[in-house]
Coordinates of C-alpha atoms in Angstrom, one line a residue:
M1 CA -0.2 14.8 2.6
A2 CA 2.4 15.5 -0.1
S3 CA 3.6 12.7 -2.3
S4 CA 7.1 12.0 -3.3
N5 CA 8.7 10.0 -6.0
N6 CA 11.6 9.1 -3.8
A7 CA 10.8 6.7 -0.9
P8 CA 13.0 7.3 2.1
S9 CA 15.6 4.7 3.1
L10 CA 14.3 2.5 5.8
G11 CA 16.1 0.5 8.5
R12 CA 19.7 1.8 7.8
C13 CA 21.8 1.6 11.0
G14 CA 25.5 2.2 10.7
G15 CA 26.0 0.7 7.3
F16 CA 23.8 -2.4 7.6
V17 CA 20.1 -2.9 7.1
A18 CA 18.3 -3.6 10.4
E19 CA 15.7 -6.4 10.6
L20 CA 12.2 -4.9 10.2
P21 CA 9.0 -6.8 10.5
Q22 CA 7.8 -7.3 7.0
D23 CA 5.9 -9.6 4.7
A24 CA 5.2 -9.7 1.0
F25 CA 2.8 -11.6 -1.3
H26 CA 1.8 -11.7 -5.0
L27 CA -1.7 -12.3 -6.2
P28 CA -3.2 -12.7 -9.7
A29 CA -4.4 -9.5 -11.3
R30 CA -8.1 -10.2 -10.9
R31 CA -10.9 -8.5 -9.0
T32 CA -11.2 -11.4 -6.6
S33 CA -7.6 -10.7 -5.4
V34 CA -8.6 -7.4 -3.9
P35 CA -10.5 -8.9 -0.9
E36 CA -7.7 -11.5 -0.5
A37 CA -5.1 -8.7 -0.4
R38 CA -7.2 -6.9 2.3
R39 CA -7.5 -10.1 4.3
R40 CA -3.8 -10.9 4.2
A41 CA -2.9 -7.3 5.2
S42 CA -5.3 -7.3 8.0
A43 CA -4.2 -10.7 9.3
L44 CA -0.5 -9.6 9.3
L45 CA -1.3 -6.3 11.1
H46 CA -3.3 -8.3 13.8
E47 CA -0.2 -10.6 14.1
W48 CA 1.9 -7.5 14.6
G49 CA -0.5 -6.3 17.4
A50 CA -1.9 -3.3 15.6
D51 CA -4.9 -1.3 16.8
Q52 CA -8.1 -2.0 14.9
P53 CA -8.2 1.6 13.4
V54 CA -4.7 0.9 11.9
C55 CA -5.9 -2.4 10.4
D56 CA -8.9 -0.6 9.0
D57 CA -6.8 2.1 7.4
V58 CA -4.3 -0.3 6.0
E59 CA -7.1 -2.5 4.5
L60 CA -8.5 0.5 2.7
V61 CA -5.2 1.7 1.3
V62 CA -4.3 -1.8 0.2
S63 CA -7.7 -2.1 -1.5
E64 CA -7.3 1.2 -3.3
L65 CA -3.8 0.5 -4.5
F66 CA -4.6 -3.0 -5.6
T67 CA -7.7 -1.8 -7.5
N68 CA -5.6 0.9 -9.3
A69 CA -3.0 -1.7 -10.3
L70 CA -5.8 -3.9 -11.8
R71 CA -7.6 -1.1 -13.6
H72 CA -4.8 0.9 -15.0
T73 CA -2.1 -1.7 -16.0
A74 CA -1.8 -4.9 -18.0
S75 CA -0.4 -6.8 -15.1
E76 CA -0.8 -10.6 -14.7
K77 CA 0.1 -10.3 -11.0
V78 CA 0.2 -7.6 -8.3
G79 CA 2.6 -7.6 -5.4
C80 CA 2.1 -6.1 -1.9
E81 CA 4.8 -5.6 0.7
L82 CA 4.1 -4.4 4.3
T83 CA 6.9 -3.2 6.5
L84 CA 6.6 -2.1 10.1
F85 CA 9.2 0.6 11.1
G86 CA 8.9 2.6 14.2
A87 CA 5.5 4.3 14.4
H88 CA 4.7 3.6 10.7
V89 CA 3.6 0.8 8.5
R90 CA 4.7 1.1 4.8
I91 CA 2.5 -0.4 2.2
A92 CA 4.1 -0.9 -1.3
V93 CA 2.0 -2.3 -4.1
T94 CA 3.9 -3.2 -7.3
D95 CA 2.3 -3.8 -10.7
E96 CA 3.9 -5.1 -13.9
G97 CA 3.2 -2.1 -16.0
G98 CA 1.7 -2.0 -19.4
G99 CA -1.7 -0.7 -20.4
G100 CA -0.3 2.8 -21.2
A101 CA -0.8 4.0 -17.6
S102 CA 1.3 6.9 -16.3
A103 CA 2.4 7.3 -12.7
P104 CA -0.7 7.5 -10.5
Q105 CA -1.7 10.9 -9.2
V106 CA -4.7 12.4 -7.5
Q107 CA -7.2 13.7 -10.1
P108 CA -8.5 17.3 -9.5
G109 CA -12.2 17.2 -8.4
S110 CA -12.0 13.4 -7.7
V111 CA -13.4 13.8 -4.2
D112 CA -16.8 14.6 -5.6
K113 CA -16.9 11.8 -8.2
E114 CA -18.0 8.2 -7.6
C115 CA -14.8 6.9 -9.3
G116 CA -11.3 8.3 -8.9
R117 CA -11.2 9.0 -5.2
G118 CA -8.7 6.2 -4.4
L119 CA -5.5 8.2 -4.3
F120 CA -7.3 11.1 -2.5
L121 CA -8.2 8.6 0.2
V122 CA -4.6 7.2 0.2
G123 CA -3.3 10.7 0.7
A124 CA -5.8 11.5 3.5
L125 CA -4.9 8.3 5.5
S126 CA -1.1 8.3 4.9
Q127 CA 1.6 10.6 6.3
N128 CA 3.4 10.3 3.0
W129 CA 3.0 8.4 -0.2
G130 CA 4.5 8.3 -3.7
T131 CA 5.6 6.3 -6.6
R132 CA 8.8 4.9 -8.1
S133 CA 9.7 2.7 -11.0
D134 CA 10.1 -1.0 -10.5
P135 CA 13.1 -2.6 -12.1
G136 CA 10.8 -5.1 -13.7
G137 CA 9.1 -2.3 -15.8
G138 CA 6.1 -1.7 -13.6
C139 CA 5.4 0.9 -10.9
V140 CA 5.5 0.8 -7.1
V141 CA 3.0 2.9 -5.2
W142 CA 3.9 3.2 -1.5
A143 CA 2.2 4.8 1.5
D144 CA 3.4 5.3 5.1
L145 CA 0.5 5.1 7.6
P146 CA 0.7 5.8 11.3
Y147 CA 1.0 2.6 13.4
T148 CA -0.1 2.1 17.0
A149 CA -0.2 -1.2 18.9
G150 CA -3.4 -2.4 20.4
T151 CA -4.0 -2.8 24.1
H152 CA -4.4 -6.5 24.2

């Protein structure tokens, strides 16, 4: 799917922001935080009643975006926000910048390489994704994935 640098406005209803189920957390910028981020995202999606395939896709996207933030920035912490809106779940991962990294983008030929497939996978699993600057100087990478509730 195509990426965009402008995330759409969410939850606007007649001049006020509607309550959307959401959660956010920050973790230290260490490799050990990647599985913790996956675990937190999965637990939240289960709490929201998501189908297992939705949980699996969200875990993969969170893992890829967190890993990119660790590898390509000089962040001390990485943030993750999940928001459920309609038939979508938005994942937004925020780094603190630094490290000379430019805005993330899919690398040509990355599907055939061992490293560099992360954003290709994010694009394949999401209906839309993109980046925007964070007021704190970092970058926010967001992705909207399809959401379906489980049959519990």
